[in-house]
Structures are given as C-alpha cells and as structure tokens.
N, CA and C of each residue as an Amber inpcrd file, in Angstrom:
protein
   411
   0.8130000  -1.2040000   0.0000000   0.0000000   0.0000000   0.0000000
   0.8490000   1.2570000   0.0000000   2.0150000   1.0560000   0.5300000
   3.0060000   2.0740000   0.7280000   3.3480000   2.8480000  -0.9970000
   3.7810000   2.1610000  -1.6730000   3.6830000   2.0160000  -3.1250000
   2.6730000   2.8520000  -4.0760000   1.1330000   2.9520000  -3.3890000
   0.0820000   2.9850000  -3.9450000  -0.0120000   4.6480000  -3.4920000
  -0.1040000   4.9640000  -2.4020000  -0.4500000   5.7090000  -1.3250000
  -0.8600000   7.2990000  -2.1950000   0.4900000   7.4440000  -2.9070000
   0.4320000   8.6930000  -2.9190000   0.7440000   8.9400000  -4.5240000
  -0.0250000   7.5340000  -4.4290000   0.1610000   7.0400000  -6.7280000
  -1.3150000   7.3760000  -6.7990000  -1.7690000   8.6060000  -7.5350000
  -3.8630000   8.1260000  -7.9590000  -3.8820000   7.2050000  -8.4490000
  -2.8850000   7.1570000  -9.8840000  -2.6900000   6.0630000 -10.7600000
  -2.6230000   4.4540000 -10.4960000  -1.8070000   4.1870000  -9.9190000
  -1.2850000   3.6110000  -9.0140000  -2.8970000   2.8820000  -8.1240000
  -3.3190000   3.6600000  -7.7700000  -4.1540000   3.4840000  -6.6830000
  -5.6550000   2.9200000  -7.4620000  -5.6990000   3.8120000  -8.5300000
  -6.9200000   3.2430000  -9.5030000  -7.0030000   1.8670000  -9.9500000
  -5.5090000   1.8560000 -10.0890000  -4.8140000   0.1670000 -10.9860000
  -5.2690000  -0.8920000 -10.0440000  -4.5240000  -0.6920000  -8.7970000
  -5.1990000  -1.8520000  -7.9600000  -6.1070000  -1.7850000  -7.7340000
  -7.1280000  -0.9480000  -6.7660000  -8.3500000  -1.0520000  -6.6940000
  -9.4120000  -1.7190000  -8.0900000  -8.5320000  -1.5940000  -9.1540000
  -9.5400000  -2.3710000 -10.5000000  -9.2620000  -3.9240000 -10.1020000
  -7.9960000  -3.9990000  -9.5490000  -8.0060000  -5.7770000  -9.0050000
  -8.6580000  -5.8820000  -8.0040000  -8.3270000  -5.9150000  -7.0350000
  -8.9970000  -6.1410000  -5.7640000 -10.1070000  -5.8360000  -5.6530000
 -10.7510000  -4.8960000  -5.9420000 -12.1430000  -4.5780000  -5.1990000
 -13.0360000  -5.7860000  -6.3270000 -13.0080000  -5.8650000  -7.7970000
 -14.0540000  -7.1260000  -8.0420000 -13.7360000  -8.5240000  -6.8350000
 -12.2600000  -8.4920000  -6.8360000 -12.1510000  -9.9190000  -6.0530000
 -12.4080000  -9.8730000  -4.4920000 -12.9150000  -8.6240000  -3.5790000
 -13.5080000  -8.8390000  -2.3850000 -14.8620000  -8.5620000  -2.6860000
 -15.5300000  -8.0880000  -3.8000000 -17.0130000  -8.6330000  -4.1810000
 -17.5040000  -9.4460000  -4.3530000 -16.6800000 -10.0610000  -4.7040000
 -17.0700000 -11.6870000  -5.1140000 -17.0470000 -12.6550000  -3.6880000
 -15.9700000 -12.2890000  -2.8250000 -15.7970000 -13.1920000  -1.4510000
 -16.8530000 -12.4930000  -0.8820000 -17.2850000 -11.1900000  -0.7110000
 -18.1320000 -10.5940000  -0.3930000 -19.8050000 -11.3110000  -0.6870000
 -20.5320000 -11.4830000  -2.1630000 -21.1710000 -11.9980000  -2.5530000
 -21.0850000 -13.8230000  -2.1570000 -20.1630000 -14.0650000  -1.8970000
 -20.0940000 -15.6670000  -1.5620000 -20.6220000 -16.0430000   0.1930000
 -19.9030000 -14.7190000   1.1320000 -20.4540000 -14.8480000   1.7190000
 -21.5140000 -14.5320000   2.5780000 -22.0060000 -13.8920000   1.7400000
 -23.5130000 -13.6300000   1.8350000 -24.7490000 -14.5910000   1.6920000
 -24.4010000 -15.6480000   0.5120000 -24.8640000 -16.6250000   0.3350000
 -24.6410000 -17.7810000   1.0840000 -23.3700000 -17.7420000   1.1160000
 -23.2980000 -18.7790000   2.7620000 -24.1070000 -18.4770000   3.4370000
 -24.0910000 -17.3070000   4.4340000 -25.1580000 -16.8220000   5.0260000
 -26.9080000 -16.4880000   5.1820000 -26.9620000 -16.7280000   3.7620000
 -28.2860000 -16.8720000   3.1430000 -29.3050000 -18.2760000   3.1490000
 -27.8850000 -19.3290000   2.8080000 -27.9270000 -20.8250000   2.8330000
 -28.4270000 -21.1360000   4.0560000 -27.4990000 -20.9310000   4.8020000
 -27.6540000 -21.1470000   6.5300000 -28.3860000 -20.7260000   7.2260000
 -29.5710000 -19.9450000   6.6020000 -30.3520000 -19.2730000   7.1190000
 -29.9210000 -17.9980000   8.2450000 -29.0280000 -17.5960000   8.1330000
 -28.7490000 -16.3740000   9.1770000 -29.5720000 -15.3560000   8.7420000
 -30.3700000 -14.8240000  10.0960000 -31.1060000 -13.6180000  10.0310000
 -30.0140000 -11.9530000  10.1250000 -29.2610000 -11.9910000  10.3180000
 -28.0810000 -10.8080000  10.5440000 -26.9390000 -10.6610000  10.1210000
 -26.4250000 -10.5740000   9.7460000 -24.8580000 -10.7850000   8.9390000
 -24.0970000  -9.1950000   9.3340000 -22.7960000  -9.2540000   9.6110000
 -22.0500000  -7.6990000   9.6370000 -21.0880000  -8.2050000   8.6250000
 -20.7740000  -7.1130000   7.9500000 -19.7520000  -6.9210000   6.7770000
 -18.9100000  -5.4040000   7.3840000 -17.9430000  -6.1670000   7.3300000
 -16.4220000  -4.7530000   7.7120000 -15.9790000  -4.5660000   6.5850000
 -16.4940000  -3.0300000   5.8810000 -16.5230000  -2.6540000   4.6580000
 -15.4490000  -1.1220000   4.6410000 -14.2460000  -1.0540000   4.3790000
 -13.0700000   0.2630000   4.9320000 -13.9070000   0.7910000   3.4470000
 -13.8730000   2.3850000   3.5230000 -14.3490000   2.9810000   2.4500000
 -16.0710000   2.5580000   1.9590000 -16.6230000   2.7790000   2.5320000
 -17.9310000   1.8130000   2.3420000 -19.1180000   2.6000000   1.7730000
 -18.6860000   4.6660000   2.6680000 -19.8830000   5.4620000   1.7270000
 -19.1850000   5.4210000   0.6040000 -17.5940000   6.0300000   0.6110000
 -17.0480000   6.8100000  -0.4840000 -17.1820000   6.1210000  -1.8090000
 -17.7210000   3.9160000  -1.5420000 -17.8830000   3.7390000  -2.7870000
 -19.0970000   3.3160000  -3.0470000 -20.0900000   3.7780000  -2.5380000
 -21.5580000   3.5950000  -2.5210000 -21.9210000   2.4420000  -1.8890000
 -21.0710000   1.7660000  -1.0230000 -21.5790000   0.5140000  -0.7610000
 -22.8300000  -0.0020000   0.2830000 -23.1380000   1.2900000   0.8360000
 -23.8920000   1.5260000   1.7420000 -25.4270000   1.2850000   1.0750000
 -25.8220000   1.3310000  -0.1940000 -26.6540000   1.1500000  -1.0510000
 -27.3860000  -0.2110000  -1.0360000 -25.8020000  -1.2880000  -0.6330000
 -26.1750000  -2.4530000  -0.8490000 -26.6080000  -3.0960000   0.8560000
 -26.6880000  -2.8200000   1.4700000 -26.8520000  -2.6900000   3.4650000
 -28.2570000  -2.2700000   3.6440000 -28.5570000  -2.9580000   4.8180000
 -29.9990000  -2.5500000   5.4270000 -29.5080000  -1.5350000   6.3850000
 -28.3320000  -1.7420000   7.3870000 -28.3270000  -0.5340000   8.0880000
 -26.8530000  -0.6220000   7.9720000 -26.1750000   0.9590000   8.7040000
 -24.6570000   0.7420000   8.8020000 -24.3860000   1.7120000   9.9650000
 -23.4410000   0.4340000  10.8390000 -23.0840000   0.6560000  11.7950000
 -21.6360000   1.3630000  11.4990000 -21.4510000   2.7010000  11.5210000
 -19.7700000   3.3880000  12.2170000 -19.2110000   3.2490000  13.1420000
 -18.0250000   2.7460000  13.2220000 -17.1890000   2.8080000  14.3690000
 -16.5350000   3.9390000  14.8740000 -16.2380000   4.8070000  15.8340000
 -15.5880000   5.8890000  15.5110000 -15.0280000   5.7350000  17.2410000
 -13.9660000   6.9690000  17.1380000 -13.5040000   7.1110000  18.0200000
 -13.1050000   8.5120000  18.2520000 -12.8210000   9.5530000  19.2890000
 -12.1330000  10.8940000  19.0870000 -11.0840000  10.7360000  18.1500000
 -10.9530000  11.8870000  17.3190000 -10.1620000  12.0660000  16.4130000
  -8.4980000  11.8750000  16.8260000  -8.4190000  12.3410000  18.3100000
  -6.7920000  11.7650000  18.9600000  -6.8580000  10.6070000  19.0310000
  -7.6160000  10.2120000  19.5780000  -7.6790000   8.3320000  20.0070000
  -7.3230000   7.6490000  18.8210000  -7.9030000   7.8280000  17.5790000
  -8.1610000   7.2810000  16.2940000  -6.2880000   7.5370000  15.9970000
  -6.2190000   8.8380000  15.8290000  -4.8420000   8.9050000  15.6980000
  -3.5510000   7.8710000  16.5140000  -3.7850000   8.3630000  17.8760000
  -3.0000000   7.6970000  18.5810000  -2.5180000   6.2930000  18.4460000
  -4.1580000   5.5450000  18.4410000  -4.1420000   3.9320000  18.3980000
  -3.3950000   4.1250000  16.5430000  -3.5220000   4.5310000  15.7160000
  -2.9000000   4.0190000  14.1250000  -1.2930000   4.6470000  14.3080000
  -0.9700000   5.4020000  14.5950000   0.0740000   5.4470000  14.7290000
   1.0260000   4.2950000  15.7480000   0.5790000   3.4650000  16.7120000
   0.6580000   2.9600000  17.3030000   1.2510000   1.0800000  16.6100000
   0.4250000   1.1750000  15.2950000   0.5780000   0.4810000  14.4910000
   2.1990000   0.2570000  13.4460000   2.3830000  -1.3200000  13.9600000
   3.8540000  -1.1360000  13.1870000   4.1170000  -0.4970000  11.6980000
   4.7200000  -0.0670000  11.5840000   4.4880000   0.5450000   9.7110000
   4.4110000   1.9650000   9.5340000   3.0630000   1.9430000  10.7310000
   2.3900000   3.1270000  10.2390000   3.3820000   5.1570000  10.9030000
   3.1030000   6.0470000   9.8370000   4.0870000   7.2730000  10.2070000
   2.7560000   8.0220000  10.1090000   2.8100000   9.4380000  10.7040000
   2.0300000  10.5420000  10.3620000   2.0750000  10.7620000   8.9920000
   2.5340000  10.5170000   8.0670000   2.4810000  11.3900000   6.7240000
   1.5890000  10.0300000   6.2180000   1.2620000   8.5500000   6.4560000
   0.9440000   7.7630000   6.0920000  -0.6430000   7.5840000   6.4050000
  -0.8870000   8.3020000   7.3420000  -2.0210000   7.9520000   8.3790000
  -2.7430000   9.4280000   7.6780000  -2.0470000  10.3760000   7.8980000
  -2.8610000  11.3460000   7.0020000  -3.5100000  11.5100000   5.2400000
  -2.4760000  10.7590000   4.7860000  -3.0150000  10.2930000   3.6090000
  -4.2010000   9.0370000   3.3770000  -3.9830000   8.0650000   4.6610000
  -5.3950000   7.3020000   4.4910000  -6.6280000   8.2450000   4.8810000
  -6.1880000   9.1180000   5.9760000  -7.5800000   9.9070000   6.4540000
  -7.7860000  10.5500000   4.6690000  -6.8920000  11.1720000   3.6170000
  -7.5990000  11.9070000   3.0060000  -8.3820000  10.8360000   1.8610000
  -8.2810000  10.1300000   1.7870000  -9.2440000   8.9630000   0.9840000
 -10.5850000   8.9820000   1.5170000 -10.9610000   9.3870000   2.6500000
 -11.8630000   9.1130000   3.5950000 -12.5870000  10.2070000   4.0400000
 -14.0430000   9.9590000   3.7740000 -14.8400000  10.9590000   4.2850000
 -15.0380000  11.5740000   5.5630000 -14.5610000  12.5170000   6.5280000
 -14.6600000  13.1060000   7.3850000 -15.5340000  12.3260000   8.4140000
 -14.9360000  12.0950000   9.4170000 -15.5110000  11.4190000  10.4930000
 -17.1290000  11.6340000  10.8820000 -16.9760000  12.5970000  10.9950000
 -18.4090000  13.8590000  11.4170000 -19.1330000  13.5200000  10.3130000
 -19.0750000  13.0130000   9.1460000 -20.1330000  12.9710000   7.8760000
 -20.5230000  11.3560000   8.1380000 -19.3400000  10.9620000   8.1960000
 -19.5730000   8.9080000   8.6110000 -20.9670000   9.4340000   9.5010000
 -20.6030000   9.9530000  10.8000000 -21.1550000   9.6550000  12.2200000
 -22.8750000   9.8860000  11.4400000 -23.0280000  10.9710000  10.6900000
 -24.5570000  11.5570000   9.9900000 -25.2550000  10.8330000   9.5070000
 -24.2340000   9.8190000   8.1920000 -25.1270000   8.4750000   7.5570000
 -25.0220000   7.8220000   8.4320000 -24.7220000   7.3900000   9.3810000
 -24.9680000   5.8580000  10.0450000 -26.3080000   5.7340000  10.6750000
 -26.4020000   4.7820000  10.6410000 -28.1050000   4.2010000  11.2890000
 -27.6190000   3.8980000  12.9700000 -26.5790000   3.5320000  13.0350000
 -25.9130000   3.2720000  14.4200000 -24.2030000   3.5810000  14.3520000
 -23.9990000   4.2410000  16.1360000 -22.9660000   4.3840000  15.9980000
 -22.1150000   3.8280000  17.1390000 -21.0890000   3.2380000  17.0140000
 -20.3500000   2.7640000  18.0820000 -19.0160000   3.4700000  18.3200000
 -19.3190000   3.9270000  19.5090000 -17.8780000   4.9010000  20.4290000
 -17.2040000   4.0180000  20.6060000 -15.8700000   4.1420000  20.1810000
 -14.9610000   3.0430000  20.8080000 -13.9210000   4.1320000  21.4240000
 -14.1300000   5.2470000  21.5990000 -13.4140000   6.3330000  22.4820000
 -13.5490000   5.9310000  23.8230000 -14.8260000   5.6030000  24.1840000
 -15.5900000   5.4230000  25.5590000 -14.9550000   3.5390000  26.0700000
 -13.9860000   3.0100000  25.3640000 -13.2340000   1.3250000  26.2660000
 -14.0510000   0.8270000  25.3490000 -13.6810000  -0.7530000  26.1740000
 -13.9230000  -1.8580000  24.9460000 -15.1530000  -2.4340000  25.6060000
 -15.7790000  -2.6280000  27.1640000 -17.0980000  -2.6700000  27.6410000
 -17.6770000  -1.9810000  26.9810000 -17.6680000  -0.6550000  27.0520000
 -19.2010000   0.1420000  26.3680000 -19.3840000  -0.0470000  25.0060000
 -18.2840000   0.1970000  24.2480000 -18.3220000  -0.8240000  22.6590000
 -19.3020000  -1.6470000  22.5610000 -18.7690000  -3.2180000  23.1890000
 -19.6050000  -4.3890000  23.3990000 -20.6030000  -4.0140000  23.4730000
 -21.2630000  -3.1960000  25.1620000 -22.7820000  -2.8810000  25.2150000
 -23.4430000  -2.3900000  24.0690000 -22.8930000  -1.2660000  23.4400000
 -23.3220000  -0.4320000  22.1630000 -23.9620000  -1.7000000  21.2630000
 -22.4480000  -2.4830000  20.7620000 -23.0340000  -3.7370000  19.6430000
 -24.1890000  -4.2650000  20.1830000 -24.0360000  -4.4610000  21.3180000
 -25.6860000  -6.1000000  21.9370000 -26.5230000  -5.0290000  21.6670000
 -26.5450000  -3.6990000  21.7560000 -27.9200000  -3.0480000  21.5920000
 -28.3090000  -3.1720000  19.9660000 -27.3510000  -2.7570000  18.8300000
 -27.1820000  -2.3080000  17.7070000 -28.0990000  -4.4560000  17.4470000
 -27.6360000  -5.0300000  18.0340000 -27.7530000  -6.3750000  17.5240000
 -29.5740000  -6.6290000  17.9410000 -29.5690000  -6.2360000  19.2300000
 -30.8710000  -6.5160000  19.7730000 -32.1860000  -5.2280000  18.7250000
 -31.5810000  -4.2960000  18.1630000 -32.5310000  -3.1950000  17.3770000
 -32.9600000  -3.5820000  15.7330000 -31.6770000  -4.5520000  15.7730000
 -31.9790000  -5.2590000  14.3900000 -32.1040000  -6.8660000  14.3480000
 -32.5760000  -7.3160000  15.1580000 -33.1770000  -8.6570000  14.8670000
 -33.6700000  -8.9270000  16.2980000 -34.4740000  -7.9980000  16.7810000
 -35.8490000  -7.9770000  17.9870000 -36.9940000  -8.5710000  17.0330000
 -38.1760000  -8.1660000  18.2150000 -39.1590000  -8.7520000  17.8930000
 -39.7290000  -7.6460000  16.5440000 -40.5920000  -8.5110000  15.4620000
 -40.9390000  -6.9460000  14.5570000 -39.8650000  -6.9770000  13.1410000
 -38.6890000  -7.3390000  13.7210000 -37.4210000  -7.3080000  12.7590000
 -37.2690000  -8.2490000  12.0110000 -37.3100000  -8.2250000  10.4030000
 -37.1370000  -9.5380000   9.8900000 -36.0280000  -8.6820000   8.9850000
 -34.9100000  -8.2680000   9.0880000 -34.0940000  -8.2710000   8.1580000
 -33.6360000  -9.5400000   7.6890000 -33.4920000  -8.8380000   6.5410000
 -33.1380000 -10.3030000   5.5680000 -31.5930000 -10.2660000   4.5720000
 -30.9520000 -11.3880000   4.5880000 -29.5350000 -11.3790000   3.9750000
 -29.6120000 -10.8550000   2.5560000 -29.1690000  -9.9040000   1.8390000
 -29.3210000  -9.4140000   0.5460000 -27.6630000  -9.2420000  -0.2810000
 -28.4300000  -9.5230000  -1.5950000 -27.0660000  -8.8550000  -2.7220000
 -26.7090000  -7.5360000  -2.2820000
C-alpha cells in the first residue's frame, strides 16, 4: 500500500483488481449466510460510503472514536508514520459525515465494555421482535 499511497494512478490500478475480487468473497459470503439461514450478517466494509456501498446494506453501523484516540491507536501500528495515516484519512470521508449516515454508531473512544454494550444493543434493534431483516445482494 506504501507504493500505492500517494500514486492516484497507481491506486486506480489496484483497486480495478482487488475490489471485483472482495465482491465476489463478499457476494459468496452472503450466500453462505443466506444458505444457513442467518437472520443478521455484519460486513467490515473500509471505504464503504465513499464507494456507494452503503446502497447495498440494510443498516450501517460506524465505528468511531475521538479524532486523537483514532490517531494515537494508528500510529501505534507497526508501519504506520504521520504522513501515512494522514493520507489514508484523506481517501476518507470526514468522520463527522460517517457519524450523519450511520443508522448506528459505536464509540470506541468510551473502552472496549461500552463498545460491546453499544453492539448487543445495535444487535438486539436489528433482529428484535418486529425485525425480519433479511440477507441481501
């Protein structure tokens, strides 16, 4: 990715590989999931408004965290430099716009208990009583 980062070109090229081939694992396992009858499925989708994918979702949960925290913990990451971490933020739609589309949002600023609680709620609001979401393309 290092390679790619600060290539558009570069960056267009792969994304023409990869993104059909995590659609497809994407689409496969959905149908697994479909097969098996699962009423709920989560998909961890990086870039997910910026490429409309949100279109294809019944709801979408954001993860977010304060903008230091977010920082702190990626820098924290082997590899990763400030000039590296700022260039993924600029691929990426502004935190504050994520937080607007989401149907649910999970603080992970607030520890890894209240997280959890957040999800069992986010889980219990979409497949309670009333709720028939259903696995989709």
């Amino acid at each position: 990715s290092a390679r790619v980062l600060g290539d558009a070109a570069a960056m267009k090229r792969l994304e023409a590989i990869v993104h059909p081939l995590v659609r497809a694992q994407e689409m496969a396992f959905l149908a697994k999931a479909r097969a098996a009858g699962a009423r709920l499925v989560v998909l961890d989708i990086p870039l997910l408004f910026e490429t409309g994918g949100e279109r294809r979702v019944h709801a979408v949960a954001v993860v977010s965290a304060p903008a230091a925290v977010q920082k702190r913990r990626v820098l924290e990451r082997s590899g990763m430099t400030p000039e590296r971490f700022e260039a993924i933020l600029a691929k990426q739609l502004p935190d504050s716009l994520k937080r607007t589309r989401a149907h649910f949002l999970i603080d992970t600023g607030r520890g890894f208990d209240s997280a959890r609680h957040q999800v069992r709620g986010i889980v219990r609001a979409l497949s309670g009583p009333g709720r028939r979401p259903q696995v989709r393309d």
